[in-house]
XYZ file of N, CA and C in Angstrom:
741
model
N 48.438 -19.707 -12.057
C 47.657 -18.871 -11.045
C 48.671 -18.194 -10.166
N 48.281 -16.860 -9.871
C 49.147 -16.087 -8.901
C 48.866 -16.516 -7.575
N 49.645 -16.280 -6.611
C 49.369 -16.549 -5.180
C 48.210 -15.726 -4.690
N 47.905 -14.593 -5.200
C 46.771 -13.757 -4.931
C 45.389 -14.458 -4.933
N 45.510 -15.599 -5.767
C 44.085 -16.278 -6.099
C 44.041 -17.604 -5.218
N 45.040 -17.934 -4.504
C 45.063 -19.286 -3.925
C 44.171 -19.573 -2.599
N 44.016 -18.618 -1.796
C 43.398 -18.822 -0.470
C 41.915 -18.285 -0.290
N 41.548 -17.520 -1.268
C 40.058 -17.043 -1.191
C 39.059 -18.104 -1.400
N 38.003 -18.216 -0.687
C 37.083 -19.161 -0.848
C 35.762 -18.274 -1.119
N 35.195 -18.027 -2.213
C 34.122 -17.277 -2.572
C 32.739 -17.585 -1.702
N 32.535 -18.681 -1.493
C 31.523 -19.111 -0.547
C 31.415 -18.518 0.790
N 32.717 -18.391 1.256
C 32.961 -17.906 2.672
C 32.835 -16.481 2.609
N 33.330 -15.857 1.493
C 33.131 -14.275 1.354
C 31.751 -13.912 1.329
N 30.952 -14.719 0.595
C 29.603 -14.370 0.544
C 28.815 -14.439 1.791
N 29.161 -15.305 2.779
C 28.559 -15.415 3.950
C 28.724 -14.002 4.757
N 29.914 -13.552 4.606
C 30.138 -12.177 5.411
C 29.685 -11.055 4.626
N 29.609 -11.127 3.367
C 28.971 -10.001 2.632
C 27.567 -9.793 3.214
N 26.931 -10.894 3.308
C 25.387 -10.748 3.761
C 25.240 -10.322 5.099
N 26.292 -10.307 5.946
C 26.174 -9.901 7.360
C 26.745 -8.452 7.632
N 27.382 -7.803 6.516
C 28.237 -6.861 6.679
C 27.551 -5.501 7.457
N 26.315 -5.189 7.338
C 25.698 -4.210 7.918
C 25.614 -4.303 9.419
N 25.630 -5.579 9.887
C 25.556 -5.809 11.376
C 26.624 -5.764 12.215
N 27.864 -5.511 11.715
C 29.052 -5.629 12.377
C 29.124 -4.906 13.705
N 28.495 -3.693 13.944
C 28.658 -2.928 15.015
C 27.264 -3.014 16.029
N 26.463 -3.881 15.727
C 25.304 -4.245 16.441
C 25.684 -5.273 17.569
N 25.785 -4.883 18.824
C 26.283 -5.850 19.830
C 25.411 -7.070 20.058
N 24.051 -6.804 19.638
C 23.097 -7.885 19.849
C 22.725 -8.612 18.543
N 23.472 -8.319 17.452
C 23.229 -8.867 16.198
C 24.075 -10.117 15.867
N 24.301 -10.300 14.647
C 24.873 -11.587 14.060
C 26.265 -11.868 14.638
N 26.994 -10.719 15.005
C 28.380 -10.532 15.331
C 28.411 -10.395 16.994
N 27.286 -10.763 17.652
C 27.300 -10.796 19.064
C 28.504 -11.593 19.681
N 28.764 -12.857 19.193
C 29.828 -13.551 19.876
C 31.188 -12.770 19.744
N 31.445 -12.140 18.683
C 32.742 -11.319 18.545
C 32.731 -10.169 19.618
N 31.635 -9.520 19.716
C 31.529 -8.418 20.585
C 31.732 -8.880 22.069
N 31.237 -10.077 22.411
C 31.444 -10.654 23.733
C 32.950 -11.094 23.849
N 33.512 -11.498 22.895
C 34.919 -12.033 22.896
C 35.968 -10.819 22.897
N 35.474 -9.738 22.282
C 36.502 -8.687 21.956
C 37.313 -8.221 23.125
N 36.910 -8.020 24.354
C 37.630 -7.633 25.448
C 38.816 -8.429 25.734
N 38.498 -9.838 25.703
C 39.391 -10.875 25.914
C 40.517 -10.851 24.778
N 40.029 -10.777 23.602
C 40.883 -10.764 22.409
C 41.952 -9.542 22.637
N 41.391 -8.353 22.837
C 42.217 -7.292 23.082
C 43.188 -7.400 24.313
N 42.826 -8.052 25.229
C 43.840 -8.166 26.450
C 45.117 -8.932 25.893
N 44.675 -9.908 25.176
C 45.792 -10.800 24.542
C 46.675 -10.064 23.612
N 46.063 -9.482 22.625
C 46.739 -8.793 21.555
C 47.537 -7.624 22.124
N 46.949 -6.807 22.971
C 47.710 -5.541 23.507
C 48.913 -6.234 24.322
N 48.776 -7.101 25.093
C 49.938 -7.651 26.009
C 50.868 -8.205 25.179
N 50.737 -8.926 24.115
C 51.688 -9.547 23.407
C 52.472 -8.466 22.522
N 51.717 -7.489 21.981
C 52.431 -6.324 21.306
C 53.348 -5.710 22.205
N 52.864 -5.267 23.514
C 53.595 -4.579 24.384
C 54.852 -5.355 24.728
N 54.754 -6.603 24.963
C 55.941 -7.296 25.374
C 56.885 -7.503 24.254
N 56.464 -7.799 22.925
C 57.317 -7.968 21.874
C 58.157 -6.635 21.583
N 57.368 -5.455 21.522
C 57.908 -4.220 21.208
C 58.343 -3.261 22.383
N 58.322 -3.713 23.604
C 58.775 -2.941 24.718
C 57.806 -1.812 25.013
N 56.521 -1.808 24.869
C 55.700 -0.729 25.006
C 55.068 -0.785 26.430
N 54.811 0.545 26.910
C 54.155 0.587 28.073
C 52.682 0.947 27.859
N 51.763 0.024 28.210
C 50.329 0.146 27.994
C 49.725 1.211 28.794
N 50.359 1.761 29.804
C 49.798 2.891 30.515
C 50.149 4.256 29.815
N 50.921 4.172 28.826
C 51.224 5.502 28.125
C 49.991 6.002 27.260
N 49.922 7.230 26.944
C 48.742 7.760 26.197
C 48.578 6.994 24.784
N 49.768 6.848 24.091
C 49.471 6.246 22.805
C 50.745 5.109 22.751
N 50.532 4.032 23.313
C 51.529 3.022 23.475
C 52.176 2.354 22.246
N 51.165 2.367 21.155
C 51.530 1.770 19.979
C 51.946 2.804 18.954
N 52.374 4.019 19.248
C 52.799 4.992 18.281
C 53.977 4.380 17.447
N 53.808 4.641 16.104
C 54.950 4.289 15.141
C 54.918 2.892 14.775
N 54.045 2.016 15.315
C 53.850 0.617 14.917
C 52.886 0.624 13.819
N 53.178 -0.037 12.805
C 52.262 -0.280 11.588
C 51.536 -1.663 11.747
N 50.261 -1.709 11.856
C 49.457 -2.750 12.150
C 48.506 -3.089 11.025
N 48.580 -4.414 10.630
C 47.467 -4.853 9.620
C 46.436 -5.698 10.343
N 45.180 -5.349 10.079
C 44.218 -6.168 10.744
C 43.512 -6.879 9.382
N 43.884 -8.140 9.176
C 43.436 -8.867 7.983
C 42.098 -9.584 8.309
N 41.283 -9.408 7.514
C 39.833 -9.876 7.839
C 39.346 -8.943 8.748
N 39.317 -7.608 8.435
C 38.995 -6.636 9.455
C 37.508 -6.544 9.883
N 36.685 -7.086 8.883
C 35.188 -6.938 9.042
C 34.911 -5.562 9.238
N 34.110 -5.144 10.192
C 33.482 -3.784 10.477
C 34.507 -2.906 11.279
N 35.757 -3.453 11.606
C 36.757 -2.744 12.315
C 36.770 -2.892 13.959
N 36.242 -3.980 14.400
C 36.207 -4.308 15.822
C 37.561 -4.253 16.483
N 38.549 -4.581 15.790
C 39.968 -4.717 16.258
C 40.800 -3.413 15.728
N 40.486 -3.129 14.565
C 41.257 -1.930 13.928
C 41.037 -0.690 14.745
N 39.828 -0.405 15.134
C 39.654 0.849 15.849
C 40.332 0.888 17.259
N 40.262 -0.107 18.079
C 41.106 -0.010 19.399
C 42.638 0.045 19.062
N 42.990 -0.500 18.002
C 44.598 -0.345 17.615
C 44.820 1.007 17.332
N 44.029 1.743 16.511
C 44.112 3.141 16.118
C 44.150 4.094 17.355
N 43.227 3.708 18.328
C 43.109 4.633 19.551
C 44.335 4.447 20.217
N 45.080 3.244 20.130
C 46.355 3.115 20.984
C 47.484 3.823 20.195
N 47.269 4.313 19.117
C 48.234 5.134 18.468
C 48.907 4.489 17.141
N 48.449 3.239 16.900
C 49.150 2.451 15.707
C 48.745 3.097 14.467
N 49.468 2.982 13.350
C 49.116 3.262 11.975
C 48.427 1.944 11.531
N 46.976 1.818 11.341
C 46.324 0.827 11.138
C 45.879 0.653 9.617
N 46.030 -0.549 9.064
C 45.469 -0.901 7.708
C 44.566 -2.059 8.016
N 43.244 -1.703 7.692
C 42.216 -2.834 7.758
C 41.850 -3.302 6.402
N 42.195 -4.630 6.250
C 41.858 -5.367 4.879
C 40.848 -6.350 5.023
N 39.944 -6.506 4.007
C 38.973 -7.632 4.114
C 38.584 -7.967 2.699
N 38.452 -9.236 2.245
C 38.153 -9.570 1.010
C 36.666 -9.498 0.630
N 35.753 -9.153 1.657
C 34.354 -9.077 1.514
C 34.162 -7.512 1.304
N 33.859 -7.178 0.088
C 33.816 -5.688 -0.251
C 32.842 -4.873 0.607
N 31.682 -5.521 1.057
C 30.512 -4.703 1.741
C 31.113 -4.238 2.990
N 32.138 -5.044 3.595
C 32.645 -4.780 4.999
C 33.290 -3.286 5.122
N 33.980 -2.814 4.009
C 34.892 -1.870 3.961
C 34.057 -0.463 4.130
N 33.052 -0.212 3.374
C 32.291 1.138 3.788
C 31.741 1.099 5.088
N 31.282 0.013 5.650
C 30.750 -0.117 7.050
C 31.802 0.365 7.992
N 33.126 -0.199 7.849
C 34.268 0.050 8.641
C 34.572 1.436 8.510
N 34.567 2.076 7.273
C 34.977 3.389 7.020
C 34.085 4.421 7.654
N 32.773 4.168 7.625
C 31.798 5.120 8.236
C 31.776 5.144 9.781
N 32.087 3.926 10.171
C 32.142 3.886 11.739
C 33.367 4.548 12.262
N 34.560 4.335 11.547
C 35.667 5.021 11.888
C 35.633 6.481 11.827
N 34.890 6.911 10.759
C 34.796 8.436 10.703
C 33.952 8.994 11.857
N 32.913 8.279 12.214
C 31.942 8.709 13.145
C 32.805 8.693 14.548
N 33.781 7.817 14.661
C 34.558 7.651 15.926
C 35.850 8.613 15.889
N 35.854 9.463 14.765
C 37.137 10.311 14.780
C 38.409 9.603 14.587
N 38.401 8.473 13.880
C 39.676 7.646 13.746
C 40.075 7.638 12.209
N 41.367 7.691 12.054
C 41.943 7.591 10.635
C 42.366 6.219 10.457
N 41.812 5.482 9.821
C 42.242 3.958 9.557
C 42.090 3.760 8.020
N 43.142 3.175 7.489
C 43.237 2.955 6.099
C 42.562 1.584 5.738
N 41.331 1.632 5.411
C 40.550 0.346 4.960
C 40.661 0.075 3.532
N 40.796 -1.261 3.274
C 41.059 -1.616 1.763
C 40.237 -2.968 1.566
N 39.722 -3.174 0.432
C 39.115 -4.311 -0.058
C 40.165 -5.067 -0.860
N 40.811 -5.920 -0.191
C 41.997 -6.526 -0.734
C 42.367 -7.841 -0.093
N 43.332 -8.574 -0.377
C 43.666 -9.831 0.413
C 45.090 -9.734 0.833
N 45.397 -10.643 1.717
C 46.802 -10.846 2.259
C 47.759 -11.023 1.072
N 47.320 -11.987 0.209
C 48.319 -12.251 -0.935
C 48.563 -11.191 -1.815
N 47.556 -10.369 -2.173
C 47.664 -9.172 -3.068
C 48.690 -8.242 -2.367
N 48.471 -7.972 -1.019
C 49.310 -6.950 -0.301
C 50.592 -7.451 -0.241
N 50.901 -8.784 -0.076
C 52.265 -9.273 -0.125
C 52.986 -9.238 -1.328
N 52.247 -9.355 -2.452
C 52.697 -9.090 -3.731
C 53.027 -7.782 -3.950
N 52.355 -6.713 -3.355
C 52.759 -5.424 -3.585
C 53.832 -4.959 -2.746
N 54.361 -5.729 -1.849
C 55.628 -5.489 -1.039
C 55.087 -4.716 0.242
N 54.076 -4.752 0.669
C 53.540 -4.075 1.980
C 54.209 -4.765 3.069
N 54.591 -4.033 4.076
C 55.408 -4.522 5.247
C 54.712 -3.870 6.606
N 54.622 -4.813 7.661
C 53.936 -4.426 8.941
C 54.764 -4.800 10.025
N 54.683 -4.180 11.154
C 55.238 -4.478 12.516
C 54.311 -5.822 12.957
N 53.030 -5.718 12.848
C 52.271 -6.574 13.420
C 51.076 -6.964 12.435
N 50.833 -8.232 12.341
C 49.682 -8.761 11.584
C 48.675 -9.264 12.609
N 47.344 -8.862 12.648
C 46.368 -9.348 13.489
C 45.547 -10.306 12.484
N 45.577 -11.540 12.713
C 44.966 -12.561 11.776
C 43.897 -13.316 12.575
N 42.803 -12.784 12.957
C 41.890 -13.272 13.992
C 40.611 -13.798 13.430
N 40.412 -15.143 13.647
C 39.222 -15.842 13.126
C 39.025 -15.826 11.652
N 40.161 -15.951 10.906
C 40.241 -15.854 9.515
C 40.618 -17.294 8.825
N 41.743 -17.808 9.421
C 42.429 -18.938 8.889
C 41.300 -20.199 8.478
N 40.247 -20.182 9.334
C 39.390 -21.345 9.179
C 38.371 -21.158 8.176
N 38.469 -19.860 7.501
C 37.543 -19.538 6.366
C 38.186 -19.427 4.923
N 39.479 -19.777 4.990
C 40.150 -19.703 3.633
C 40.437 -21.079 3.111
N 40.559 -20.991 1.719
C 40.635 -22.342 0.917
C 41.968 -23.007 1.186
N 43.098 -22.166 1.293
C 44.445 -22.769 1.463
C 45.134 -22.185 2.630
N 44.981 -22.718 3.789
C 45.527 -22.121 4.980
C 47.125 -21.864 4.921
N 47.734 -22.728 4.314
C 49.349 -22.669 4.117
C 49.641 -21.442 3.290
N 48.951 -21.324 2.175
C 49.275 -20.288 1.277
C 48.954 -18.903 1.960
N 47.888 -18.932 2.694
C 47.434 -17.729 3.318
C 48.398 -17.238 4.552
N 48.794 -18.231 5.245
C 49.719 -17.881 6.384
C 51.079 -17.540 5.862
N 51.535 -18.123 4.696
C 52.772 -17.637 4.029
C 52.685 -16.240 3.673
N 51.550 -15.831 3.006
C 51.336 -14.496 2.637
C 51.391 -13.472 3.911
N 50.872 -13.832 5.036
C 50.887 -13.243 6.206
C 52.282 -13.070 6.714
N 53.215 -14.063 6.595
C 54.485 -14.011 7.027
C 55.242 -12.946 6.146
N 55.115 -13.059 4.873
C 55.618 -12.052 3.882
C 55.256 -10.657 4.177
N 54.181 -10.477 4.855
C 53.737 -9.025 5.226
C 54.375 -8.480 6.368
N 54.976 -9.417 7.207
C 55.786 -9.039 8.412
C 57.252 -8.498 8.112
N 57.502 -7.396 8.769
C 59.005 -7.005 8.852
C 59.847 -8.066 9.684
N 60.966 -8.229 9.434
C 61.898 -9.032 10.406
C 61.657 -8.438 11.767
N 61.479 -9.328 12.737
C 61.001 -8.982 14.125
C 59.678 -8.769 14.365
N 58.767 -8.940 13.306
C 57.464 -8.651 13.343
C 56.675 -9.692 14.035
N 55.381 -9.407 14.460
C 54.655 -10.270 15.346
C 53.300 -10.543 14.529
N 52.825 -11.852 14.571
C 51.562 -12.264 14.076
C 50.806 -12.830 15.276
N 49.537 -12.312 15.322
C 48.552 -12.871 16.355
C 47.388 -13.651 15.427
N 47.345 -14.973 15.677
C 46.394 -15.658 14.872
C 45.488 -16.461 15.775
N 44.157 -16.252 15.663
C 43.223 -17.026 16.481
C 42.336 -17.901 15.576
N 41.848 -18.984 16.001
C 40.893 -19.879 15.183
C 40.217 -20.698 16.306
N 39.578 -21.782 15.623
C 38.717 -22.754 16.462
C 39.341 -24.063 16.287
N 39.401 -24.802 17.490
C 39.875 -26.215 17.346
C 38.932 -27.187 16.662
N 39.378 -28.265 16.366
C 38.540 -29.276 15.580
C 38.420 -30.374 16.525
N 37.302 -30.706 17.042
C 37.067 -31.738 17.977
C 35.530 -31.814 18.196
N 35.008 -32.778 18.875
C 33.703 -32.958 19.168
C 33.092 -31.790 19.965
N 33.841 -31.325 21.071
C 33.437 -30.096 21.834
C 33.217 -28.949 21.040
N 34.219 -28.701 19.936
C 34.019 -27.415 19.309
C 32.848 -27.630 18.254
N 32.574 -28.752 17.869
C 31.342 -28.990 16.934
C 30.112 -28.513 17.800
N 29.998 -29.041 19.034
C 28.816 -28.941 19.719
C 28.588 -27.368 20.184
N 29.810 -26.725 20.542
C 29.773 -25.328 20.991
C 29.660 -24.221 19.803
N 30.604 -24.446 18.824
C 30.810 -23.369 17.921
C 29.736 -23.600 16.791
N 29.182 -24.780 16.446
C 28.189 -24.873 15.393
C 26.874 -25.206 16.052
N 26.620 -26.267 16.810
C 25.317 -26.473 17.183
C 24.849 -25.513 18.304
N 25.725 -25.180 19.230
C 25.389 -24.112 20.241
C 25.170 -22.807 19.621
N 26.308 -22.256 19.007
C 26.236 -20.846 18.410
C 25.359 -20.621 17.291
N 25.282 -21.567 16.399
C 24.518 -21.463 15.262
C 22.990 -21.910 15.379
N 22.809 -23.073 16.120
C 21.544 -23.716 15.986
C 20.758 -23.441 17.287
N 21.480 -23.417 18.491
C 20.696 -23.354 19.739
C 20.513 -21.813 20.018
N 21.733 -21.080 20.206
C 21.579 -19.651 20.580
C 21.331 -18.762 19.367
N 21.592 -19.295 18.229
C 21.317 -18.502 16.932
C 22.041 -17.159 16.941
N 23.283 -17.228 17.508
C 24.202 -16.036 17.436
C 24.702 -15.796 16.179
N 24.830 -16.936 15.293
C 25.357 -16.807 13.966
C 24.465 -17.501 12.981
N 24.425 -17.079 11.734
C 23.574 -17.766 10.738
C 24.083 -19.150 10.609
N 23.137 -20.064 10.392
C 23.626 -21.548 10.156
C 24.428 -21.537 8.923
N 25.562 -22.292 9.110
C 26.544 -22.537 7.970
C 27.681 -21.531 7.961
N 27.679 -20.612 8.964
C 28.784 -19.712 9.159
C 30.251 -20.385 9.417
N 30.248 -21.452 10.047
C 31.476 -22.329 10.257
C 31.280 -23.648 9.483
N 32.314 -24.199 9.045
C 32.419 -25.664 8.564
C 33.513 -26.282 9.510
N 32.966 -27.328 10.270
C 33.760 -28.104 11.127
C 34.964 -28.626 10.651
N 34.877 -29.080 9.353
C 36.086 -29.797 8.701
C 37.188 -28.778 8.341
N 36.789 -27.315 8.481
C 37.860 -26.338 8.214
C 38.600 -25.971 9.627
N 37.964 -26.498 10.653
C 38.630 -25.879 11.958
C 40.107 -26.631 12.075
N 40.769 -26.126 12.824
C 42.303 -26.398 12.820
C 42.768 -26.730 14.281
N 43.343 -27.800 14.525
C 43.701 -27.986 15.932
C 45.170 -27.144 16.154
N 45.314 -27.007 17.468
C 46.637 -26.036 17.824
C 47.754 -26.627 17.336
N 48.041 -27.939 17.323
C 49.327 -28.481 16.700
C 49.361 -28.316 15.228
N 48.129 -28.486 14.580
C 48.191 -28.230 13.230
C 48.509 -26.834 12.762
N 48.029 -25.934 13.634
C 48.245 -24.544 13.258
C 49.689 -24.147 13.491
N 50.288 -24.706 14.692
C 51.705 -24.497 14.906
C 52.598 -24.990 13.668
N 52.156 -26.205 13.146
C 52.821 -26.641 11.924
C 52.720 -25.794 10.790
N 51.447 -25.206 10.527
C 51.282 -24.274 9.473
C 52.068 -23.081 9.568
N 52.054 -22.572 10.778
C 52.801 -21.322 11.137
C 54.332 -21.598 10.854
N 54.818 -22.613 11.376
C 56.237 -23.005 11.238
C 56.537 -23.075 9.502
N 55.593 -23.809 8.932
C 55.740 -24.001 7.486
C 55.806 -22.642 6.707
N 55.155 -21.591 7.230
C 54.986 -20.291 6.659
C 56.278 -19.471 6.881
N 57.234 -19.997 7.711
C 58.477 -19.250 8.086
C 58.394 -18.604 9.374
N 57.520 -18.796 10.167
C 57.368 -18.016 11.568
C 57.561 -18.888 12.628
N 58.086 -18.290 13.813
C 58.297 -19.070 14.953
C 57.147 -18.923 16.025
N 56.429 -19.881 16.343
C 55.382 -19.776 17.365
C 56.080 -19.559 18.700
N 55.531 -18.607 19.414
C 56.081 -18.397 20.831
C 55.129 -18.472 21.843
N 53.738 -18.489 21.539
C 52.687 -18.615 22.600
C 51.311 -19.050 22.156
N 50.705 -19.636 22.932
C 49.307 -19.962 22.622
C 48.361 -20.213 23.900
N 47.195 -19.621 23.744
C 46.273 -19.706 24.846
C 44.885 -20.014 24.405
N 44.045 -20.354 25.201
C 42.641 -20.602 24.978
C 41.789 -19.483 25.282
N 40.678 -19.289 24.505
C 39.607 -18.294 24.929
C 38.527 -19.187 25.566
N 38.015 -18.974 26.798
C 37.091 -20.010 27.410
C 35.933 -19.094 27.868
N 34.842 -19.593 27.339
C 33.581 -19.005 27.846
C 32.870 -19.504 28.832
N 32.497 -18.693 29.781
C 31.731 -18.943 31.056
C 30.235 -18.703 30.838
N 29.441 -19.855 30.729
C 27.932 -19.721 30.453
C 27.229 -19.045 31.438
N 27.816 -19.003 32.725
C 27.236 -18.413 33.807
C 27.234 -16.968 33.807
N 28.466 -16.461 33.780
C 28.706 -14.957 33.901
C 28.650 -14.360 32.302
N 28.617 -15.118 31.445
C 28.466 -14.740 30.000
C 29.766 -13.816 29.729
N 30.958 -14.361 30.138
C 32.125 -13.665 29.806
C 33.240 -14.648 29.339
N 34.218 -14.031 28.867
C 35.422 -14.847 28.243
C 36.643 -14.662 29.166
N 37.512 -15.562 29.080
C 38.744 -15.444 29.847
C 39.795 -16.289 29.149
N 41.099 -15.829 29.247
C 42.336 -16.512 28.751
C 42.599 -17.742 29.607
N 43.078 -18.814 29.034
C 43.529 -20.030 29.730
C 44.774 -20.481 29.171
N 45.757 -20.890 29.997
C 46.949 -21.452 29.556
C 46.809 -23.060 29.119
N 45.749 -23.633 29.686
C 45.546 -25.011 29.408
C 44.290 -25.344 28.604
N 43.340 -24.680 28.620
C 42.088 -25.150 27.852
C 42.082 -24.414 26.513
N 42.512 -25.178 25.470
C 42.440 -24.821 24.073
C 41.542 -25.601 23.282
N 40.543 -26.075 24.085
C 39.513 -27.111 23.435
C 38.700 -26.480 22.395
N 38.348 -25.208 22.453
C 37.403 -24.693 21.406
C 38.102 -23.511 20.704
N 37.970 -22.280 21.208
C 38.631 -21.103 20.802
C 40.007 -20.993 21.350
N 40.985 -20.540 20.369
C 42.366 -20.293 20.824
C 43.097 -19.430 20.120
N 44.266 -18.897 20.625
C 44.970 -17.703 19.972
C 46.372 -18.170 20.145
N 47.195 -17.754 19.021
C 48.715 -17.962 19.028
C 49.342 -16.657 18.768
N 50.555 -16.623 19.150
C 51.497 -15.505 18.784
C 52.705 -16.050 18.192
N 53.165 -15.447 17.066
C 54.396 -16.038 16.534
C 55.217 -14.840 15.861
N 56.504 -14.988 15.789
C 57.387 -13.945 15.336
C 58.158 -14.296 13.987
N 58.607 -13.328 13.423
C 59.496 -13.411 12.194
C 60.962 -13.122 12.523
N 61.719 -13.980 12.746
C 63.008 -13.829 13.223
C 63.907 -13.040 12.217
């Protein structure tokens, strides 16, 4: 079996195929991501700027950086990266996501290279990037270690991977599954499997096992009163994000 076959979970892909048309509806099934996106972007842009010495007040601060948005969905992160001047490739294993992303990018006047492919297939093809955005994907793959190893192979020396996922504990079960899927009905039931959630220490071990050096991690914390998200240095109890580099 080739490495390109190791981490894809067909059942997970089918879940996102069924929701593809709703990516850009801020009140649809991806409402949680639309709400989280400003906080995600704050973290992503600050980490990229720090790692590559870029001035975020410049007109196109990420010019000449090649960025891969793996598991790009409808392009919620690919488009902001393109607006900041990056050369963006958006890749997704769910085929139906790609035309949705392509149409929206065209309507937005953005040139983004969207592809129906996997991290493993791109690594085998020898693709290289300065940054890999790996957001809310690792909890959906069949083999996290093989998947993260492919992401490491996709990075140039000195490259940066931003990886976010969901912690595995009683609180994350109540909030990410019971709350988001059953009570608020933000996501279809069965979108997440609690047993696939990964603790921060487990993710650090997986990242190191893939050949990357973790350099930072923070929590994404939801405020149910203001309905906003913020970054936290201490609270990684549910959603969290990491940064790691390829030395």
